[in-house]
Short mmCIF file of C-alpha atoms in Angstrom, two decimals:
data_model
loop_
_atom_site.label_atom_id
_atom_site.label_comp_id
_atom_site.label_asym_id
_atom_site.label_seq_id
_atom_site.Cartn_x
_atom_site.Cartn_y
_atom_site.Cartn_z
CA UNK A 1 -159.64 -14.27 -16.17
CA UNK A 2 -159.47 -17.97 -16.85
CA UNK A 3 -158.74 -19.53 -20.93
CA UNK A 4 -161.59 -21.78 -21.67
CA UNK A 5 -160.23 -25.13 -23.42
CA UNK A 6 -161.86 -26.39 -26.89
CA UNK A 7 -162.52 -29.89 -26.56
CA UNK A 8 -163.13 -31.71 -30.14
CA UNK A 9 -165.75 -35.10 -29.65
CA UNK A 10 -165.11 -37.07 -32.73
CA UNK A 11 -166.73 -39.84 -34.06
CA UNK A 12 -169.58 -42.17 -36.22
CA UNK A 13 -172.45 -40.91 -34.68
CA UNK A 14 -174.97 -42.92 -36.43
CA UNK A 15 -173.68 -45.65 -35.08
CA UNK A 16 -175.63 -46.49 -31.20
CA UNK A 17 -172.59 -47.20 -29.75
CA UNK A 18 -170.64 -44.59 -30.75
CA UNK A 19 -172.85 -41.74 -30.33
CA UNK A 20 -174.10 -43.41 -26.64
CA UNK A 21 -170.52 -43.21 -25.24
CA UNK A 22 -170.18 -39.74 -26.57
CA UNK A 23 -173.59 -39.13 -24.33
CA UNK A 24 -172.03 -40.70 -21.95
CA UNK A 25 -168.89 -38.75 -21.31
CA UNK A 26 -170.41 -35.12 -22.36
CA UNK A 27 -170.97 -33.89 -18.65
CA UNK A 28 -167.45 -35.15 -17.61
CA UNK A 29 -165.81 -33.53 -21.11
CA UNK A 30 -167.60 -30.16 -20.19
CA UNK A 31 -166.83 -30.13 -16.91
CA UNK A 32 -163.58 -29.33 -18.56
CA UNK A 33 -163.79 -26.92 -21.45
CA UNK A 34 -165.86 -25.87 -24.32
CA UNK A 35 -167.19 -29.27 -26.27
CA UNK A 36 -167.75 -29.26 -29.73
CA UNK A 37 -168.89 -32.69 -31.15
CA UNK A 38 -168.59 -33.75 -34.94
CA UNK A 39 -169.35 -36.44 -37.65
CA UNK A 40 -166.70 -37.96 -38.97
CA UNK A 41 -168.38 -37.12 -42.00
CA UNK A 42 -168.08 -33.30 -41.45
CA UNK A 43 -164.50 -33.68 -40.45
CA UNK A 44 -162.78 -33.32 -43.30
CA UNK A 45 -164.92 -29.91 -44.67
CA UNK A 46 -163.46 -28.25 -41.50
CA UNK A 47 -160.00 -29.20 -42.10
CA UNK A 48 -158.68 -25.47 -42.78
CA UNK A 49 -161.00 -24.70 -40.04
CA UNK A 50 -159.60 -26.82 -36.78
CA UNK A 51 -158.83 -25.34 -33.51
CA UNK A 52 -158.88 -27.13 -30.10
CA UNK A 53 -156.90 -28.37 -27.24
CA UNK A 54 -157.61 -31.92 -27.35
CA UNK A 55 -159.50 -33.95 -29.80
CA UNK A 56 -161.22 -36.74 -28.11
CA UNK A 57 -162.03 -39.77 -31.10
CA UNK A 58 -164.91 -41.91 -29.84
CA UNK A 59 -164.55 -45.55 -32.13
CA UNK A 60 -161.74 -47.89 -33.55
CA UNK A 61 -157.96 -47.26 -34.87
CA UNK A 62 -160.03 -46.70 -38.46
CA UNK A 63 -161.66 -43.59 -36.79
CA UNK A 64 -158.34 -42.52 -35.99
CA UNK A 65 -156.64 -43.13 -39.18
CA UNK A 66 -159.60 -40.71 -40.68
CA UNK A 67 -159.27 -37.94 -38.19
CA UNK A 68 -155.63 -37.88 -38.50
CA UNK A 69 -155.80 -36.41 -42.35
CA UNK A 70 -157.84 -33.48 -40.97
CA UNK A 71 -156.56 -33.27 -37.01
CA UNK A 72 -152.47 -33.65 -37.85
CA UNK A 73 -152.12 -30.81 -40.40
CA UNK A 74 -154.17 -28.14 -37.53
CA UNK A 75 -151.72 -30.03 -35.11
CA UNK A 76 -154.46 -31.02 -32.31
CA UNK A 77 -153.40 -33.43 -30.38
CA UNK A 78 -155.50 -36.97 -30.22
CA UNK A 79 -156.99 -39.22 -27.70
CA UNK A 80 -158.65 -42.62 -28.70
CA UNK A 81 -161.67 -43.98 -26.33
CA UNK A 82 -161.59 -47.26 -28.09
CA UNK A 83 -164.92 -49.20 -29.74
CA UNK A 84 -163.25 -51.63 -32.16
CA UNK A 85 -161.65 -54.34 -31.88
CA UNK A 86 -157.60 -54.27 -31.51
CA UNK A 87 -156.92 -50.51 -29.97
CA UNK A 88 -153.73 -49.98 -31.28
CA UNK A 89 -154.17 -46.38 -31.62
CA UNK A 90 -157.71 -46.11 -29.40
CA UNK A 91 -155.57 -47.11 -26.43
CA UNK A 92 -158.11 -45.69 -23.85
CA UNK A 93 -161.24 -47.52 -22.40
CA UNK A 94 -164.36 -45.61 -21.13
CA UNK A 95 -164.20 -46.79 -17.82
CA UNK A 96 -160.76 -45.02 -17.78
CA UNK A 97 -162.20 -41.60 -18.71
CA UNK A 98 -162.92 -40.38 -14.97
CA UNK A 99 -160.07 -40.90 -13.59
CA UNK A 100 -157.48 -39.77 -16.58
CA UNK A 101 -159.17 -37.07 -18.62
CA UNK A 102 -158.91 -34.11 -16.00
CA UNK A 103 -155.00 -35.31 -16.20
CA UNK A 104 -154.84 -34.87 -19.81
CA UNK A 105 -156.58 -31.57 -20.42
CA UNK A 106 -153.12 -30.50 -17.93
CA UNK A 107 -150.84 -31.94 -20.03
CA UNK A 108 -150.49 -35.61 -18.64
CA UNK A 109 -150.31 -38.68 -20.74
CA UNK A 110 -147.63 -40.05 -22.41
CA UNK A 111 -147.45 -37.64 -26.11
CA UNK A 112 -145.84 -39.36 -28.99
CA UNK A 113 -145.40 -37.63 -32.70
CA UNK A 114 -146.23 -40.53 -35.28
CA UNK A 115 -144.80 -39.66 -38.41
CA UNK A 116 -146.82 -39.75 -41.60
CA UNK A 117 -146.34 -39.35 -45.10
CA UNK A 118 -147.53 -37.29 -47.74
CA UNK A 119 -149.09 -38.90 -50.87
CA UNK A 120 -148.86 -37.04 -53.99
CA UNK A 121 -149.78 -38.52 -57.50
CA UNK A 122 -148.63 -36.95 -60.60
CA UNK A 123 -150.59 -37.75 -63.51
CA UNK A 124 -149.40 -37.98 -66.92
CA UNK A 125 -151.40 -34.98 -67.45
CA UNK A 126 -150.00 -32.90 -65.45
CA UNK A 127 -152.36 -32.51 -62.73
CA UNK A 128 -151.27 -33.52 -58.94
CA UNK A 129 -153.15 -34.46 -56.37
CA UNK A 130 -151.86 -35.07 -52.46
CA UNK A 131 -152.96 -36.35 -49.36
CA UNK A 132 -151.73 -37.46 -45.90
CA UNK A 133 -151.23 -40.89 -44.23
CA UNK A 134 -151.10 -42.19 -41.12
CA UNK A 135 -150.49 -45.78 -41.81
CA UNK A 136 -149.69 -47.20 -45.34
CA UNK A 137 -150.13 -46.75 -49.16
CA UNK A 138 -150.91 -49.64 -51.10
CA UNK A 139 -150.83 -49.36 -55.16
CA UNK A 140 -152.55 -52.24 -56.41
CA UNK A 141 -154.50 -53.65 -59.37
CA UNK A 142 -157.57 -51.40 -60.52
CA UNK A 143 -161.01 -53.00 -61.57
CA UNK A 144 -159.86 -55.89 -63.38
CA UNK A 145 -158.31 -57.96 -60.41
CA UNK A 146 -155.33 -59.11 -62.35
CA UNK A 147 -151.46 -59.04 -61.32
CA UNK A 148 -149.78 -55.94 -62.08
CA UNK A 149 -146.11 -54.75 -62.46
CA UNK A 150 -144.85 -51.86 -60.44
CA UNK A 151 -141.94 -50.02 -60.76
CA UNK A 152 -139.68 -48.80 -57.84
CA UNK A 153 -137.14 -45.88 -57.78
CA UNK A 154 -135.59 -44.42 -54.00
CA UNK A 155 -133.81 -41.57 -54.21
CA UNK A 156 -134.36 -40.88 -57.64
CA UNK A 157 -132.33 -44.89 -57.86
CA UNK A 158 -133.73 -47.53 -59.85
CA UNK A 159 -134.84 -50.15 -57.07
CA UNK A 160 -137.04 -53.16 -58.39
CA UNK A 161 -139.88 -54.00 -60.76
CA UNK A 162 -142.89 -55.87 -58.45
CA UNK A 163 -144.95 -58.55 -60.25
CA UNK A 164 -147.89 -59.25 -57.76
CA UNK A 165 -150.83 -57.98 -56.48
CA UNK A 166 -149.49 -54.60 -55.76
CA UNK A 167 -146.81 -53.00 -53.43
CA UNK A 168 -147.20 -51.32 -49.82
CA UNK A 169 -145.24 -48.47 -48.09
CA UNK A 170 -146.04 -48.33 -44.44
CA UNK A 171 -144.95 -46.00 -41.72
CA UNK A 172 -144.18 -48.04 -38.16
CA UNK A 173 -147.71 -46.66 -37.13
CA UNK A 174 -149.00 -48.67 -40.38
CA UNK A 175 -146.56 -51.97 -39.85
CA UNK A 176 -148.85 -53.50 -37.45
CA UNK A 177 -151.63 -53.67 -40.04
CA UNK A 178 -151.52 -54.61 -44.13
CA UNK A 179 -147.38 -54.73 -43.75
CA UNK A 180 -147.59 -57.01 -41.07
CA UNK A 181 -150.41 -59.37 -42.38
CA UNK A 182 -148.28 -59.24 -45.98
CA UNK A 183 -145.09 -60.90 -44.15
CA UNK A 184 -144.03 -57.33 -43.53
CA UNK A 185 -141.46 -56.40 -40.51
CA UNK A 186 -143.02 -54.53 -37.25
CA UNK A 187 -141.18 -51.10 -36.86
CA UNK A 188 -140.69 -49.57 -33.16
CA UNK A 189 -143.37 -46.46 -33.40
CA UNK A 190 -141.00 -43.84 -32.80
CA UNK A 191 -138.69 -44.72 -35.67
CA UNK A 192 -138.39 -42.48 -38.63
CA UNK A 193 -138.88 -45.04 -41.61
CA UNK A 194 -140.65 -46.60 -43.89
CA UNK A 195 -140.85 -50.18 -45.02
CA UNK A 196 -141.31 -51.31 -48.38
CA UNK A 197 -143.36 -54.36 -48.86
CA UNK A 198 -144.80 -56.52 -52.37
CA UNK A 199 -147.85 -58.03 -51.90
CA UNK A 200 -148.58 -61.47 -52.78
CA UNK A 201 -145.26 -61.10 -55.40
CA UNK A 202 -145.05 -63.46 -58.31
CA UNK A 203 -141.44 -64.65 -57.60
CA UNK A 204 -139.54 -66.62 -54.47
CA UNK A 205 -136.99 -63.84 -53.80
CA UNK A 206 -138.80 -59.98 -53.38
CA UNK A 207 -138.70 -59.03 -49.52
CA UNK A 208 -139.47 -56.21 -47.34
CA UNK A 209 -137.15 -53.28 -47.50
CA UNK A 210 -137.24 -50.92 -44.56
CA UNK A 211 -135.53 -47.43 -45.74
CA UNK A 212 -134.71 -44.15 -43.92
CA UNK A 213 -138.05 -41.39 -43.47
CA UNK A 214 -135.97 -38.94 -45.54
CA UNK A 215 -135.95 -41.02 -48.42
CA UNK A 216 -138.79 -40.22 -51.44
CA UNK A 217 -140.27 -43.39 -52.86
CA UNK A 218 -141.59 -43.47 -56.27
CA UNK A 219 -143.71 -45.99 -58.29
CA UNK A 220 -145.27 -46.20 -61.19
CA UNK A 221 -146.90 -49.13 -63.42
CA UNK A 222 -144.68 -50.83 -65.93
CA UNK A 223 -145.27 -50.37 -69.15
CA UNK A 224 -147.21 -53.34 -70.28
CA UNK A 225 -150.02 -52.52 -67.40
CA UNK A 226 -152.22 -49.62 -68.05
CA UNK A 227 -154.68 -49.12 -64.59
CA UNK A 228 -154.02 -49.51 -60.90
CA UNK A 229 -155.44 -47.93 -57.74
CA UNK A 230 -153.51 -46.35 -55.61
CA UNK A 231 -155.28 -46.89 -51.78
CA UNK A 232 -154.44 -44.44 -48.81
CA UNK A 233 -154.83 -45.79 -45.00
CA UNK A 234 -157.63 -48.63 -46.60
CA UNK A 235 -159.79 -45.92 -46.61
CA UNK A 236 -159.24 -43.63 -49.93
CA UNK A 237 -159.12 -44.98 -53.09
CA UNK A 238 -157.47 -43.29 -56.00
CA UNK A 239 -157.31 -44.49 -59.20
CA UNK A 240 -153.91 -43.68 -61.61
CA UNK A 241 -153.18 -45.28 -65.09
CA UNK A 242 -149.65 -45.72 -67.05
CA UNK A 243 -147.45 -42.48 -67.27
CA UNK A 244 -149.12 -41.38 -63.83
CA UNK A 245 -146.04 -41.53 -61.09
CA UNK A 246 -147.14 -41.83 -56.98
CA UNK A 247 -144.67 -39.77 -54.83
CA UNK A 248 -144.21 -40.79 -51.33
CA UNK A 249 -142.02 -39.14 -48.90
CA UNK A 250 -142.06 -38.11 -45.04
CA UNK A 251 -144.84 -35.56 -44.50
CA UNK A 252 -143.99 -32.29 -42.35
CA UNK A 253 -146.36 -32.82 -40.35
CA UNK A 254 -147.38 -35.33 -37.41
CA UNK A 255 -149.81 -36.55 -35.31
CA UNK A 256 -149.79 -35.86 -31.97
CA UNK A 257 -151.23 -39.18 -30.26
CA UNK A 258 -152.23 -39.15 -26.72
CA UNK A 259 -151.28 -43.17 -25.39
CA UNK A 260 -152.34 -44.83 -22.02
CA UNK A 261 -149.53 -44.51 -19.96
CA UNK A 262 -150.76 -47.77 -18.37
CA UNK A 263 -150.41 -49.45 -21.19
CA UNK A 264 -147.25 -50.16 -24.26
CA UNK A 265 -147.32 -51.15 -27.92
CA UNK A 266 -145.55 -53.89 -26.23
CA UNK A 267 -148.65 -54.78 -24.56
CA UNK A 268 -151.49 -54.61 -27.06
CA UNK A 269 -148.84 -57.03 -29.33
CA UNK A 270 -148.50 -59.76 -26.57
CA UNK A 271 -152.34 -59.53 -25.44
CA UNK A 272 -154.31 -58.85 -28.78
CA UNK A 273 -151.97 -60.36 -31.32
CA UNK A 274 -150.52 -62.99 -28.99
CA UNK A 275 -147.13 -62.17 -30.27
CA UNK A 276 -143.86 -64.37 -28.52
CA UNK A 277 -146.46 -66.35 -26.55
CA UNK A 278 -145.26 -70.19 -25.46
CA UNK A 279 -145.90 -72.58 -27.62
CA UNK A 280 -148.82 -74.94 -26.60
CA UNK A 281 -146.77 -78.24 -24.94
CA UNK A 282 -149.01 -81.53 -24.38
CA UNK A 283 -148.92 -82.67 -21.23
#
């Protein structure tokens, strides 16, 4: 008896372009397996009850970041159909699907494991909250938009105190996002490492530092600051106060991403971020 394969389709169904694309792709998907369509809003509530052979995420990279926090712990491999702008993670186009999708269901495509972070907020009152991150963790100012001081420890060693808009801890996947905009380096996506980048530091000496993936990073507020915000993947905001500690480590689970073998990350850097283009000399 042939095993019926399960395909999970995820996206913002309230957006006409996304819902229209899902409707167009559905006959193709149903020819390959049993299809379940979930709105991104409902995905997190199903985190402990997600079983699928493949997840198709229709949207931009932001949709993949949001979906990864639920799908990575379930071990579901994911592919993205790009409805957004850059498409670093969502590397397939709707026009690719008729030719590519049947092979993907049989193990095709370039399947890579992306490192994730586990963010643990230890409150001064003894409570703890944990959340996974695929891109980055930003510790920044609270409701009052003012410069803050952050104390950084790595593997139990005191490293630095940043004064500025905050500090950013990124995975290789996230290094092309906020980290890049803040002046940090691009990390090759297969690396097991983290990059720590001060955000608008009030000094001439602070620079990014790349550390091993096995390291444990702990960030807390300097003694003169009362509040800040921990922002995970640019999507989840968690308030922190003096005495709280944000601990950031490599997560146990990894995000399995099916990349388009016709495109590489370097293609995206070159074509969409215009990396290493020749200067425009006058004639």
